[in-house]
């Protein structure tokens, strides 16, 4: 809603100070420098979407064991919190294994956007494939 108001008033979409901070340490800097803010938001959302897909697969796996729907729907939140707490205790903040560093485009770990995106994609694919494989084994035992 705020964007539609900003567009109708012909105001800039992004704050200059925030853009400077993102350009200093974040990923997809070239999108910010070219003032392609919507494309930056899509890229940013895509990276978080990979994590969301993995967490959704964890909920699908949990649904094979848990019959309570509300508990199954809360599994992604529980998993995210557990992974966040676990990675915070084992790694430093900008580690390549920290969930915030991997899936948040505001942190640039490798110095290259392609490597950052492929690392997030690889981790999400590995976890999704592992959960799919385990789910398949569980479903095969049910049949």
Coordinates of C-alpha atoms in Angstrom, one line a residue:
X1 CA 0.0 0.0 0.0
X2 CA 2.8 2.4 0.8
X3 CA 4.3 1.8 -2.6
X4 CA 1.1 2.8 -4.4
X5 CA 1.0 6.0 -2.4
X6 CA 4.7 6.7 -3.2
X7 CA 4.1 6.0 -6.9
X8 CA 1.0 8.2 -7.0
X9 CA 2.9 11.1 -5.3
X10 CA 5.9 10.5 -7.6
X11 CA 8.2 10.1 -4.6
X12 CA 11.3 7.8 -4.6
X13 CA 10.8 4.2 -3.6
X14 CA 13.8 3.9 -1.5
X15 CA 15.5 5.9 1.2
X16 CA 19.0 7.2 0.2
X17 CA 20.6 6.2 3.5
X18 CA 19.2 2.6 3.3
X19 CA 20.4 2.3 -0.3
X20 CA 23.9 3.4 0.8
X21 CA 24.0 0.8 3.6
X22 CA 22.8 -2.0 1.3
X23 CA 25.3 -1.0 -1.4
X24 CA 28.1 -1.1 1.2
X25 CA 27.6 -4.6 2.5
X26 CA 24.7 -6.3 0.7
X27 CA 24.1 -8.5 -2.2
X28 CA 22.7 -7.5 -5.6
X29 CA 24.4 -4.1 -5.3
X30 CA 24.2 -3.6 -9.0
X31 CA 20.4 -3.6 -8.9
X32 CA 20.4 -0.9 -6.2
X33 CA 23.0 1.2 -8.1
X34 CA 20.9 1.0 -11.3
X35 CA 17.8 1.9 -9.2
X36 CA 16.0 -1.3 -10.0
X37 CA 14.4 -1.6 -6.6
X38 CA 11.6 -3.9 -7.6
X39 CA 14.0 -6.4 -9.1
X40 CA 16.1 -6.2 -5.9
X41 CA 13.0 -7.0 -3.9
X42 CA 12.2 -9.9 -6.1
X43 CA 15.7 -11.3 -5.8
X44 CA 15.6 -10.8 -2.0
X45 CA 12.2 -12.5 -1.8
X46 CA 13.4 -15.3 -3.9
X47 CA 16.2 -16.1 -1.6
X48 CA 13.9 -16.1 1.5
X49 CA 11.5 -18.1 -0.6
X50 CA 14.0 -20.9 -0.9
X51 CA 14.2 -21.2 2.9
X52 CA 10.4 -21.1 3.1
X53 CA 10.2 -24.0 0.6
X54 CA 12.5 -26.1 2.7
X55 CA 10.6 -25.3 5.9
X56 CA 7.3 -26.2 4.1
X57 CA 8.8 -29.5 3.1
X58 CA 9.7 -30.0 6.8
X59 CA 6.0 -29.4 7.6
X60 CA 5.0 -31.9 5.0
X61 CA 7.4 -34.5 6.5
X62 CA 6.0 -33.8 10.0
X63 CA 2.5 -34.3 8.8
X64 CA 3.4 -38.0 8.2
X65 CA 3.9 -38.4 11.9
X66 CA 1.6 -35.7 13.5
X67 CA -2.1 -35.7 13.0
X68 CA -2.9 -32.3 14.6
X69 CA -3.1 -29.8 11.8
X70 CA -2.3 -26.8 13.9
X71 CA 0.9 -28.4 15.1
X72 CA 1.8 -29.3 11.6
X73 CA 1.3 -25.7 10.4
X74 CA 3.5 -24.5 13.2
X75 CA 6.4 -26.8 12.2
X76 CA 8.1 -24.2 9.9
X77 CA 8.1 -21.6 12.7
X78 CA 9.5 -24.1 15.1
X79 CA 12.2 -25.3 12.6
X80 CA 13.2 -21.7 11.8
X81 CA 13.6 -20.8 15.4
X82 CA 15.5 -24.0 16.2
X83 CA 17.9 -23.5 13.2
X84 CA 18.4 -19.8 14.1
X85 CA 19.2 -20.6 17.8
X86 CA 21.4 -23.6 16.8
X87 CA 23.3 -21.7 14.1
X88 CA 23.8 -18.6 16.4
X89 CA 25.4 -20.7 19.1
X90 CA 27.7 -22.7 16.7
X91 CA 28.7 -20.0 14.2
X92 CA 29.6 -16.4 14.1
X93 CA 27.0 -14.0 12.6
X94 CA 28.2 -13.8 9.0
X95 CA 29.2 -17.4 8.6
X96 CA 28.4 -19.4 5.5
X97 CA 26.3 -21.8 7.7
X98 CA 24.3 -19.1 9.5
X99 CA 20.7 -19.1 8.2
X100 CA 20.5 -15.3 8.2
X101 CA 23.7 -15.0 6.2
X102 CA 22.8 -17.7 3.7
X103 CA 19.2 -16.6 2.9
X104 CA 19.3 -12.9 3.6
X105 CA 20.5 -10.9 0.6
X106 CA 21.6 -8.0 2.8
X107 CA 24.8 -10.0 3.7
X108 CA 27.3 -10.7 1.1
X109 CA 29.4 -13.7 2.0
X110 CA 31.3 -14.5 -1.1
X111 CA 31.7 -11.2 -2.8
X112 CA 29.7 -12.5 -5.8
X113 CA 26.0 -12.5 -6.3
X114 CA 26.0 -15.7 -8.3
X115 CA 27.9 -17.6 -5.6
X116 CA 25.6 -16.2 -2.9
X117 CA 22.5 -17.2 -4.8
X118 CA 23.8 -20.7 -5.8
X119 CA 24.9 -21.4 -2.1
X120 CA 21.4 -20.6 -0.9
X121 CA 19.8 -22.6 -3.8
X122 CA 22.2 -25.5 -3.1
X123 CA 21.4 -25.6 0.6
X124 CA 17.7 -25.4 0.1
X125 CA 17.8 -28.1 -2.6
X126 CA 19.8 -30.5 -0.4
X127 CA 17.5 -30.1 2.5
X128 CA 14.4 -30.4 0.3
X129 CA 15.7 -33.5 -1.4
X130 CA 16.7 -35.1 1.9
X131 CA 13.2 -34.4 3.3
X132 CA 11.5 -35.7 0.2
X133 CA 13.6 -38.9 0.3
X134 CA 12.7 -39.5 3.9
X135 CA 9.1 -38.7 3.3
X136 CA 9.0 -41.1 0.3
X137 CA 10.5 -43.9 2.5
X138 CA 7.8 -43.2 5.2
X139 CA 5.0 -43.2 2.6
X140 CA 6.3 -46.4 1.1
X141 CA 6.1 -48.1 4.6
X142 CA 2.5 -46.9 5.0
X143 CA 1.4 -48.5 1.7

